[in-house]
Short mmCIF file of C-alpha atoms in Angstrom, two decimals:
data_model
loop_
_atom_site.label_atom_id
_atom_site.label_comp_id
_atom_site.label_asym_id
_atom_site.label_seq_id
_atom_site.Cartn_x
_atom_site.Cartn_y
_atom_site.Cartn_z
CA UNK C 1 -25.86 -1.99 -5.06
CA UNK C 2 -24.02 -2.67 -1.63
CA UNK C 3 -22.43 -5.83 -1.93
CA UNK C 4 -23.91 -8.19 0.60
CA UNK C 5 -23.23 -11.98 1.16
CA UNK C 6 -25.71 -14.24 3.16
CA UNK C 7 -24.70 -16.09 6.57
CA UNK C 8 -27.37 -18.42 7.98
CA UNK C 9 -29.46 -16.83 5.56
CA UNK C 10 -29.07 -13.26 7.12
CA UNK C 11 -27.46 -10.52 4.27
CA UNK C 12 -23.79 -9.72 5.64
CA UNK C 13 -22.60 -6.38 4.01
CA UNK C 14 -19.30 -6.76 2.61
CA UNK C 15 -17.60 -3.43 2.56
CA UNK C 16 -14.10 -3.08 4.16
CA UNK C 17 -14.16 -1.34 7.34
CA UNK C 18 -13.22 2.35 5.89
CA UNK C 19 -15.99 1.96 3.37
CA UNK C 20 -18.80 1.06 5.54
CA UNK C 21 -17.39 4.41 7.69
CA UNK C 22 -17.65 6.72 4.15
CA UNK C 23 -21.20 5.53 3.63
CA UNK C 24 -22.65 6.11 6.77
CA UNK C 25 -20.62 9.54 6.42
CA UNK C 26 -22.70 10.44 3.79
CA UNK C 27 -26.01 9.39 4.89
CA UNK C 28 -25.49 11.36 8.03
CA UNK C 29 -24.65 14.53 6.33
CA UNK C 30 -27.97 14.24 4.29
CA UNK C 31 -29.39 12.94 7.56
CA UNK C 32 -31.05 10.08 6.21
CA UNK C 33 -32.71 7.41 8.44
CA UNK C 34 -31.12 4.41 8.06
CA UNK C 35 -30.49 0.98 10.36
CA UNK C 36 -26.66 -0.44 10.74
CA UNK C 37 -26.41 -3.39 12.79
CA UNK C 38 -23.45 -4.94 14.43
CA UNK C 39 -23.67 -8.72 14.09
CA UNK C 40 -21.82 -10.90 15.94
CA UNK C 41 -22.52 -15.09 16.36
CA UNK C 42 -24.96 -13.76 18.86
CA UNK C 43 -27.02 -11.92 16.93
CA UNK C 44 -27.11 -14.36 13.91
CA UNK C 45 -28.44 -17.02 16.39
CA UNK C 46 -31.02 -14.72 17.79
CA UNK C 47 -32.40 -14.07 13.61
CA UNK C 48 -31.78 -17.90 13.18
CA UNK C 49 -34.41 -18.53 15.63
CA UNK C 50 -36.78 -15.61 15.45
CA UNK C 51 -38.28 -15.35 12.12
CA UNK C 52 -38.97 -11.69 13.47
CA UNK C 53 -35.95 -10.55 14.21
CA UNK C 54 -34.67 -12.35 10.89
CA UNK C 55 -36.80 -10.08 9.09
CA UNK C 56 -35.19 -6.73 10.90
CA UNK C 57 -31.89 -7.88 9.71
CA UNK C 58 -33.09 -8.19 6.54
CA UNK C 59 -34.57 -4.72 6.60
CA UNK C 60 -31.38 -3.14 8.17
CA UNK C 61 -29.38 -0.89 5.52
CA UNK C 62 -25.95 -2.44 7.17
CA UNK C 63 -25.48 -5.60 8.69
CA UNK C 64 -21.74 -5.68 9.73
CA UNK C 65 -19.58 -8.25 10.66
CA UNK C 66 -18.40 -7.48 14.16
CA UNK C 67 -17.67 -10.62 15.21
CA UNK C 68 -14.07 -12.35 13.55
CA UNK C 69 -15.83 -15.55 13.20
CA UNK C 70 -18.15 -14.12 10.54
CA UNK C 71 -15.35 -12.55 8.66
CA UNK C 72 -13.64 -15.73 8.72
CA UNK C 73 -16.43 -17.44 7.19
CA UNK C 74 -17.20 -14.95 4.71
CA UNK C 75 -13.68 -15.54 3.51
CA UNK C 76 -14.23 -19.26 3.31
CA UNK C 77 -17.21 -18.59 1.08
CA UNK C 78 -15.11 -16.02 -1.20
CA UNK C 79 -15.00 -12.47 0.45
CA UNK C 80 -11.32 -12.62 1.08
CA UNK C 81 -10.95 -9.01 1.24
CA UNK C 82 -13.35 -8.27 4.17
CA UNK C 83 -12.34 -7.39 7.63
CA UNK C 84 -13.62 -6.78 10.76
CA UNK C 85 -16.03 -4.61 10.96
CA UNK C 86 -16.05 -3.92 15.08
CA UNK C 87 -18.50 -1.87 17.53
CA UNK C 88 -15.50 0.07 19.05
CA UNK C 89 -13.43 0.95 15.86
CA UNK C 90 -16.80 1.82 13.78
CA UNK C 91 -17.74 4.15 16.97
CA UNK C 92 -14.08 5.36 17.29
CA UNK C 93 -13.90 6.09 13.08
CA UNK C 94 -17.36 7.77 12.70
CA UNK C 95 -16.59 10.35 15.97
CA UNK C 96 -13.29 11.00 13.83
CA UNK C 97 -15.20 11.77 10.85
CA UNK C 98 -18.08 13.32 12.40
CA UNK C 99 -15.93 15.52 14.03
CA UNK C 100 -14.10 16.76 10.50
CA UNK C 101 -17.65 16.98 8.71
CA UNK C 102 -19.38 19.20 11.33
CA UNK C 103 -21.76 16.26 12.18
CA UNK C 104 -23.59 16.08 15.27
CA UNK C 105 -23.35 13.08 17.26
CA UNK C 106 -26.56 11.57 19.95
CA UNK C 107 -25.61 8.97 22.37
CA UNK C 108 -28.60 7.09 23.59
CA UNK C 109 -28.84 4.06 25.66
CA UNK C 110 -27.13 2.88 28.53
CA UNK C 111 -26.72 4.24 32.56
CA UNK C 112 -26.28 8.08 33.07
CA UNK C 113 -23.00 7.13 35.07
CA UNK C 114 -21.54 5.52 31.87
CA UNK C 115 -22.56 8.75 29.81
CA UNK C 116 -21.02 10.99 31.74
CA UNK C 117 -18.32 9.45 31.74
CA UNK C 118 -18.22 9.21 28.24
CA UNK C 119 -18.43 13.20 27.84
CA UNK C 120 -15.30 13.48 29.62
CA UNK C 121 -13.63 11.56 27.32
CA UNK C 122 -15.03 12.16 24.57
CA UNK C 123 -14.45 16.29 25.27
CA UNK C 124 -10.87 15.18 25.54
CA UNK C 125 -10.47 13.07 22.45
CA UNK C 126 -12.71 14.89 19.96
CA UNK C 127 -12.96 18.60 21.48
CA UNK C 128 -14.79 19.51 18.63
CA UNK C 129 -16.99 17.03 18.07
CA UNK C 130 -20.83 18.05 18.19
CA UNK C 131 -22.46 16.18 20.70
CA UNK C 132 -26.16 16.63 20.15
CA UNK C 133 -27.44 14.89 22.78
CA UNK C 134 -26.84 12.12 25.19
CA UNK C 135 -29.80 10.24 26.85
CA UNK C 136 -30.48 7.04 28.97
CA UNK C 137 -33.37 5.98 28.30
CA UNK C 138 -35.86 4.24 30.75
CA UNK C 139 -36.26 0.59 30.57
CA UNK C 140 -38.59 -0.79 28.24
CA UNK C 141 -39.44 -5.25 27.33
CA UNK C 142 -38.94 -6.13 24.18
CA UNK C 143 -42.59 -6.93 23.41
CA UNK C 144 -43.06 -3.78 24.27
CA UNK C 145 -41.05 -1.38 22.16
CA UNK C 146 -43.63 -2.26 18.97
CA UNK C 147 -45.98 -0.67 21.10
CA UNK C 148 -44.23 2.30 22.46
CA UNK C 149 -44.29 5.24 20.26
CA UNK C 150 -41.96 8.34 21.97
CA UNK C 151 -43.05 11.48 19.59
CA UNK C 152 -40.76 13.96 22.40
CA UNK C 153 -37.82 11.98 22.11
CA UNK C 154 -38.38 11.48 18.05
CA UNK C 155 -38.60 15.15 18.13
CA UNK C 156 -35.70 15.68 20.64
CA UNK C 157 -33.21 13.93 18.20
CA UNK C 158 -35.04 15.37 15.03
CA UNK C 159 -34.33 18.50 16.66
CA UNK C 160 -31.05 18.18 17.99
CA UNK C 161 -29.44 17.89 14.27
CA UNK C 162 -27.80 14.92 14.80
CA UNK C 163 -26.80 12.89 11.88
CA UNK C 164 -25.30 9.77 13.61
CA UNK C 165 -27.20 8.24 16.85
CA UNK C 166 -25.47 5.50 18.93
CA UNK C 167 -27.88 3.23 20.10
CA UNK C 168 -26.71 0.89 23.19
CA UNK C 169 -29.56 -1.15 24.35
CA UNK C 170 -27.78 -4.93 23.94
CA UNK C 171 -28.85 -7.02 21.18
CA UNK C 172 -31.59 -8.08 20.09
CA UNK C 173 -33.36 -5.14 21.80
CA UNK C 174 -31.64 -1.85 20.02
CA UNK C 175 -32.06 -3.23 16.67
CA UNK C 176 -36.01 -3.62 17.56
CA UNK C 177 -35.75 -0.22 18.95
CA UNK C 178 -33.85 1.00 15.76
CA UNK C 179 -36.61 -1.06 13.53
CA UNK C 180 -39.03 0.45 15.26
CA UNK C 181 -38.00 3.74 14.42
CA UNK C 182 -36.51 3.25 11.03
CA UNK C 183 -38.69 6.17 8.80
CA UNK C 184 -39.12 8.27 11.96
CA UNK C 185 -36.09 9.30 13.11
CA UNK C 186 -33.79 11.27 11.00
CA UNK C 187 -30.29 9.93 10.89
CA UNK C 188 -28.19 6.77 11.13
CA UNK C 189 -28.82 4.62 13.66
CA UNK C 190 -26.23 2.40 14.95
CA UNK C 191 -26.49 -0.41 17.66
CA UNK C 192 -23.34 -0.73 19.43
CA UNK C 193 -24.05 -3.44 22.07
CA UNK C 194 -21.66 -2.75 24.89
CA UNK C 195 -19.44 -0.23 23.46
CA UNK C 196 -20.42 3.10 25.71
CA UNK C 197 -19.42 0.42 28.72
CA UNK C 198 -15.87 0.05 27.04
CA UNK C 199 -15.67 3.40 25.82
CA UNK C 200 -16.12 4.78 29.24
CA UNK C 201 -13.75 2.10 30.89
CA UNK C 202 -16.13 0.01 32.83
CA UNK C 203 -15.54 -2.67 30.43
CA UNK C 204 -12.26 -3.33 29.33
CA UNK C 205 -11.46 -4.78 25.55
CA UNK C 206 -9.86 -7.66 24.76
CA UNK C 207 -6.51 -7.46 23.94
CA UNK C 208 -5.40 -7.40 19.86
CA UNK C 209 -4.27 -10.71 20.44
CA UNK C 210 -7.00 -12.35 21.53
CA UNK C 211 -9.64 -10.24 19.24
CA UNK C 212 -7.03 -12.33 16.39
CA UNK C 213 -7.42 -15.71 17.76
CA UNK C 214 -11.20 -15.09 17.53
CA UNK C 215 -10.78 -15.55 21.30
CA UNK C 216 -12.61 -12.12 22.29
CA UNK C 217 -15.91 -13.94 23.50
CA UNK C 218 -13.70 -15.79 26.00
CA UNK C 219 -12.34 -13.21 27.39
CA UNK C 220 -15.84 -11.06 27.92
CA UNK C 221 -16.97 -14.32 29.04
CA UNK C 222 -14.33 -14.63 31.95
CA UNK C 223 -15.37 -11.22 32.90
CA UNK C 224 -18.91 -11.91 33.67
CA UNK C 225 -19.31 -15.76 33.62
CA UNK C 226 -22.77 -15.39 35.71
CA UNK C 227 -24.65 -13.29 32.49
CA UNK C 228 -22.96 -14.76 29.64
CA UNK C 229 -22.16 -18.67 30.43
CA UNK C 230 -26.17 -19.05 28.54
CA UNK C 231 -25.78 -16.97 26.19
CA UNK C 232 -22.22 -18.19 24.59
CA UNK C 233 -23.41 -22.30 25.35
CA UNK C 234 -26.42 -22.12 23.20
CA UNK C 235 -25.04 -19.40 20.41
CA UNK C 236 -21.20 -20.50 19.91
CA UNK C 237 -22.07 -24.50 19.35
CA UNK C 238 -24.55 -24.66 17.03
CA UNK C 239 -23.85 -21.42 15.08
CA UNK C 240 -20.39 -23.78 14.33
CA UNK C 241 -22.35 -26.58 12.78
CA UNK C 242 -24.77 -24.34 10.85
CA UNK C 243 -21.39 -22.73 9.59
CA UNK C 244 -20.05 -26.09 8.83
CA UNK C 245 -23.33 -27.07 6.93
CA UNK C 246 -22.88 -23.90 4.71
CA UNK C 247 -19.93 -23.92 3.35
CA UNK C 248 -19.72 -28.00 2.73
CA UNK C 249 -22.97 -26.99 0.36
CA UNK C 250 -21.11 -23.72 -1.16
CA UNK C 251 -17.71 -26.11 -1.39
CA UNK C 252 -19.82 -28.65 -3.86
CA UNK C 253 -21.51 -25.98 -5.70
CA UNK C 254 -17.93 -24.14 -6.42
CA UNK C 255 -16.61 -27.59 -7.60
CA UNK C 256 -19.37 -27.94 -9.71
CA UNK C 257 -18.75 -24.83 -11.43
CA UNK C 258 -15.12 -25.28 -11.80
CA UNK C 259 -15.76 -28.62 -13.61
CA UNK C 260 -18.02 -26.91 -16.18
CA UNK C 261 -16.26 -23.80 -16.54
CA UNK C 262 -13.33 -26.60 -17.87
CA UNK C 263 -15.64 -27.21 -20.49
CA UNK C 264 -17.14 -23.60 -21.32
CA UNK C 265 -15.08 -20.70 -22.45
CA UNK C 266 -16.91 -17.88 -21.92
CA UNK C 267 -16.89 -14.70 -23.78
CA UNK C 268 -17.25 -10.85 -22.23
CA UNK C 269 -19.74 -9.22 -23.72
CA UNK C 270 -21.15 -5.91 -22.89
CA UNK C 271 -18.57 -4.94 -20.68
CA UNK C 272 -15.96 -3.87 -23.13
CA UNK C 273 -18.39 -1.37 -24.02
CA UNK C 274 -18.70 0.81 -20.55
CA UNK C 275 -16.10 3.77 -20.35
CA UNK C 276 -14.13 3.35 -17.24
CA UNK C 277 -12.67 7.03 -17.99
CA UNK C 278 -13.00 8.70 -14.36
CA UNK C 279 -15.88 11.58 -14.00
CA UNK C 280 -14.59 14.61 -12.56
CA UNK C 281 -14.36 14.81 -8.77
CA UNK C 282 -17.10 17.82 -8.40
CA UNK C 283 -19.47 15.47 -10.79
CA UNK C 284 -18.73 12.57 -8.00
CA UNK C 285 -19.34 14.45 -5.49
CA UNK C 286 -22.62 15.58 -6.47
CA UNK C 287 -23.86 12.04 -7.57
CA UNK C 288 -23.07 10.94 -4.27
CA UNK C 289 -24.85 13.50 -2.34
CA UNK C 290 -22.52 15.19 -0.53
CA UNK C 291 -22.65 18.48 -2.70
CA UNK C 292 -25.26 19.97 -3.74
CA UNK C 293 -25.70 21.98 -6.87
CA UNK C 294 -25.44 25.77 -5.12
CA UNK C 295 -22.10 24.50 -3.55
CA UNK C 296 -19.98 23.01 -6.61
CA UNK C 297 -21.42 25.68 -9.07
CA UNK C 298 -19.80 28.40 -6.16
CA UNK C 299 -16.79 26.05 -5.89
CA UNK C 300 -16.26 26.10 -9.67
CA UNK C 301 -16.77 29.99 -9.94
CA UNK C 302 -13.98 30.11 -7.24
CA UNK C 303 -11.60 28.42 -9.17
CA UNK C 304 -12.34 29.98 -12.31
CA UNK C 305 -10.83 33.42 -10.38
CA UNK C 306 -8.40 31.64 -8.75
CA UNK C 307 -7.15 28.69 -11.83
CA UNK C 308 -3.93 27.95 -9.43
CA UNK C 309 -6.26 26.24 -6.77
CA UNK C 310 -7.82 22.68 -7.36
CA UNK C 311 -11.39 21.88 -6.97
CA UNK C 312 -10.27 19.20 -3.75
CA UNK C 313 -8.60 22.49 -2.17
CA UNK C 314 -11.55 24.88 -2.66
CA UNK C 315 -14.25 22.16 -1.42
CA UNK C 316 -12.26 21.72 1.72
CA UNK C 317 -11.39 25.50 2.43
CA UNK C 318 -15.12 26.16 2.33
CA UNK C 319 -16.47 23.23 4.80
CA UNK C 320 -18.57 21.38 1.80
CA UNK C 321 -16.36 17.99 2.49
CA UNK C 322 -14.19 16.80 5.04
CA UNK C 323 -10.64 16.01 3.95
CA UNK C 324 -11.05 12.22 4.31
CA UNK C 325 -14.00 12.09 1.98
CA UNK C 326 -11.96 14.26 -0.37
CA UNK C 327 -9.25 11.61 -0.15
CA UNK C 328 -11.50 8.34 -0.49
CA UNK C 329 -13.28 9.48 -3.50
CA UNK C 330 -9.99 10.98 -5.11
CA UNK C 331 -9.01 7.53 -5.05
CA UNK C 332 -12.09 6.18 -6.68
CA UNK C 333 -11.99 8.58 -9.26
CA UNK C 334 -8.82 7.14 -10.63
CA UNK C 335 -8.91 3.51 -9.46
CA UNK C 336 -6.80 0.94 -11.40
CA UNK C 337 -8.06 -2.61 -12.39
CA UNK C 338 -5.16 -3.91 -10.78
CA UNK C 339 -5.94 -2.03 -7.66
CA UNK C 340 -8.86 -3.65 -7.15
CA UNK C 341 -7.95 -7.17 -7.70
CA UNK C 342 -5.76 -6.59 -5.35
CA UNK C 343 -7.17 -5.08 -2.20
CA UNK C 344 -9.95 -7.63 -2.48
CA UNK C 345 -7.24 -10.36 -2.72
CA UNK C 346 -8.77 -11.98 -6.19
CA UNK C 347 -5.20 -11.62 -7.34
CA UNK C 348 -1.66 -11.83 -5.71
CA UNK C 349 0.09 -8.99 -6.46
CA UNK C 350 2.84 -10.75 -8.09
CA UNK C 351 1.16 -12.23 -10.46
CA UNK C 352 -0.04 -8.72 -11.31
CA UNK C 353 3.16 -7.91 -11.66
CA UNK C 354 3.90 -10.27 -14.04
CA UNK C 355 0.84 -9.61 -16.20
CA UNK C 356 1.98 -5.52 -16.01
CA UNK C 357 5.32 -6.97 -17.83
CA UNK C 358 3.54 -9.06 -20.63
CA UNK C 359 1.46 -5.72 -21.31
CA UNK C 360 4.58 -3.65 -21.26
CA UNK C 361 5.85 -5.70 -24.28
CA UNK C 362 2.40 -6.06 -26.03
CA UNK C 363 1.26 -2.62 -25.91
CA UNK C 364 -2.65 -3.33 -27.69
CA UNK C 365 -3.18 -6.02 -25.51
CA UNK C 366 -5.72 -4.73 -22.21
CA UNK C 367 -4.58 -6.10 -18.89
CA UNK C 368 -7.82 -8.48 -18.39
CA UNK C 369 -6.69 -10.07 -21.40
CA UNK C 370 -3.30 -11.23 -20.36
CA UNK C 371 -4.75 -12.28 -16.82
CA UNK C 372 -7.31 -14.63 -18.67
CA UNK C 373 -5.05 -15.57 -21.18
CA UNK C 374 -2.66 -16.55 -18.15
CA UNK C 375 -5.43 -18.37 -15.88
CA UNK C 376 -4.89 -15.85 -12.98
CA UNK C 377 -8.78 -14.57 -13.55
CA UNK C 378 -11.76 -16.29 -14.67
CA UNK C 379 -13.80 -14.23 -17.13
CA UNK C 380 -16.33 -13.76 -14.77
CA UNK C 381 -14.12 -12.12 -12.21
CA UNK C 382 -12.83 -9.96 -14.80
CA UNK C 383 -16.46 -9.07 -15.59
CA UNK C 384 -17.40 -7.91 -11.58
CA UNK C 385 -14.02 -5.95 -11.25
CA UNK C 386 -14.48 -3.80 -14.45
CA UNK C 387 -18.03 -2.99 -13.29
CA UNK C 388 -17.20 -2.07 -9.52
CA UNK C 389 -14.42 0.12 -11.92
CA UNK C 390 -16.62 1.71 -13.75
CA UNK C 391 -19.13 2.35 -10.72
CA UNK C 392 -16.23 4.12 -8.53
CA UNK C 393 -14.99 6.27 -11.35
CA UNK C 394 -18.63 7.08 -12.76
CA UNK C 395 -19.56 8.41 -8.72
CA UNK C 396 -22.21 5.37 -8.87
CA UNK C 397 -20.52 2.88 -6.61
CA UNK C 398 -22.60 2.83 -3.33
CA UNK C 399 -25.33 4.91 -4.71
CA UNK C 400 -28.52 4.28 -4.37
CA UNK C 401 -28.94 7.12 -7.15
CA UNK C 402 -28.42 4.25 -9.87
CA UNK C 403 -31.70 3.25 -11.57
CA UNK C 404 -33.46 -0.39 -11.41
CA UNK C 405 -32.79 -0.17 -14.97
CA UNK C 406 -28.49 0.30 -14.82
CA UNK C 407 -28.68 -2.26 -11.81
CA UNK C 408 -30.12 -4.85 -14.39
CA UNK C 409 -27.48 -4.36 -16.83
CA UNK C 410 -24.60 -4.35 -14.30
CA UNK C 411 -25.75 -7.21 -12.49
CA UNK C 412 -27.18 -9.50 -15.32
#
């Protein structure tokens, strides 16, 4: 059920930033072992080439789009609401949320010069941050890590508690690594390319600026010319004509469409049926994992003896959510339709507005109506956005709880 949208053939998750940092919350607190990768042009190239390293992507449970030239394109083929989805500000947002869950954090990869100077900073920054371990591992070839099989350090980070494990081998080897031990290794792992360099300040970021212009692989590639003149001339050039190639064929496919749907008025069915009423938080909560049934049934007897406190403030008191989870799924609970057509930019807000008025003076009338009435949404659109409504406020959105069975009716 995460959305995902393919580039080049490779499955792009398209969450928003925040969300992609809320899911991998929760899988670390249940300390699941799962694969994000950080794809930039590089990386695409290097699966566009390698049907094996194609097929790790594939298996990865994120693929995010690090690089602003994939979220460009994804918003040429319809995801206008997706942003970047960077190395640094995914590293920098899960150590923030780590450190307000209780999560412990390993740090593998890199020089031990680089990781210790990461500890000073990061003991500054986030002084309460558990790190659970921080190793440099020894060099190993890539057609060699299928063969490698490390049971101590499986059971040093098994052991260690850590939920979240930054993995900073450069691409494509961490994401073998991670493949490698996806099933074995029990937390989120996360390849983050050059990130401990930056973090530490041996490599410094581009600028906002030039991250904007999409400029950012100029300016790493003024900084070390020597390594990276190879890898940007045979990755940048081509990955721009197989872009090209793409979207001309999704272009004629969405004209297509538009001329038929000219002809075809299509009718909702189904969908009118769900009941978008929001669940109770506690019940979200606990369909997503992140309670379990000793802690909300102690949660509810507390506020039974105390009726003046909410649920939110009792589940926060006691440690069994961090106050930004509490906030994020507060908000799902009681999403709007507008909302979302909104924030993923299928609407202008204005014309929202507008609709809001008509259904102010025709009081029966429901708000998709008026929009498809009014051309602003097809019926179609209206279709996705009342399920991803009912999903948030049911707990269900994300969740890999929901059968095959609800996935067919959502999705059919």
């Amino acid at each position: 059920m995460i959305p995902k949208t393919e580039l080049l053939n490779i499955p792009i998750t398209c969450l928003p930033l925040d969300e992609q940092i809320m899911l991998i919350g929760r899988w670390a607190k249940m300390r699941t072992s799962k694969v994000v990768c950080l794809a930039n042009v590089h990386m695409i190239m290097e699966a566009y080439r390698s049907l094996s390293f194609k097929k790790i992507l594939h298996k990865a449970d994120l693929v995010t789009p690090d690089g602003k030239p994939l979220v460009l394109m994804l918003r040429q083929l319809g995801v206008l609401h997706q942003n970047q989805v960077a190395g640094m500000d995914v590293f920098l947002s899960l150590c923030a949320l780590a450190e307000t869950m209780g999560t412990a954090v390993y740090f593998l990869g890199s020089t031990q010069d680089i990781l210790d100077k990461m500890k000073l900073k990061l003991d500054r920054e986030y002084p309460i941050l558990k790190i659970a371990g921080m190793k440099a591992i020894p060099f190993v070839a890539i057609d060699e890590i299928d063969k490698s099989h490390n049971l101590e350090l499986i059971q040093e980070i098994n052991q260690s508690g850590a939920g979240i494990i930054f993995v900073c081998l450069g691409c494509p080897k961490q994401e073998i690594w991670m493949s490698h031990y996806q099933g074995r290794i029990e937390g989120v792992m996360i390849g983050v390319g050059a990130v401990f360099a930056m973090y530490a300040g041996n490599t410094p970021r581009a600028p906002y600026w030039i991250q904007n212009l999409c400029l950012e692989w100029l300016y790493r590639f003024l900084q070390e010319p020597r390594r990276l003149w190879k890898r940007y001339g045979g990755t940048i050039p081509p990955f721009m004509y197989l872009a090209i190639r793409q979207l001309l064929v999704y272009y004629k496919e969405k004209f297509k469409q538009a001329r038929q749907s000219l002809s075809e008025k299509k009718i909702l069915i189904d969908i009118n049926q769900l009941d978008t009423s929001p669940s109770k938080i506690g019940e979200i909560l606990f369909k997503q994992g992140l309670l379990n049934k000793e802690d909300l049934e102690k949660s509810l007897q507390i506020q039974k003896q105390f009726p003046h406190l909410k649920l939110g403030e009792i589940l926060i008191q006691n440690n069994f959510i961090s106050l930004p989870q509490l906030k994020y799924y507060l908000k799902n609970q009681n999403i709007r339709l507008g909302e979302i057509l909104v924030d993923k930019k299928i609407i202008k807000l204005s014309n929202l507005q507008k609709a809001l008025l008509i259904q102010e003076s025709k009081q029966s009338q429901k708000l998709g109506e008026i929009l498809i009435e009014t051309n602003i949404l097809s019926c179609e659109q209206l279709r996705i956005v009342i399920i991803e409504q009912y999903l948030r406020r049911k707990g269900l959105w994300l969740n890999p709880k929901v059968s095959e069975q609800q996935s067919e009716f959502l999705t059919t």
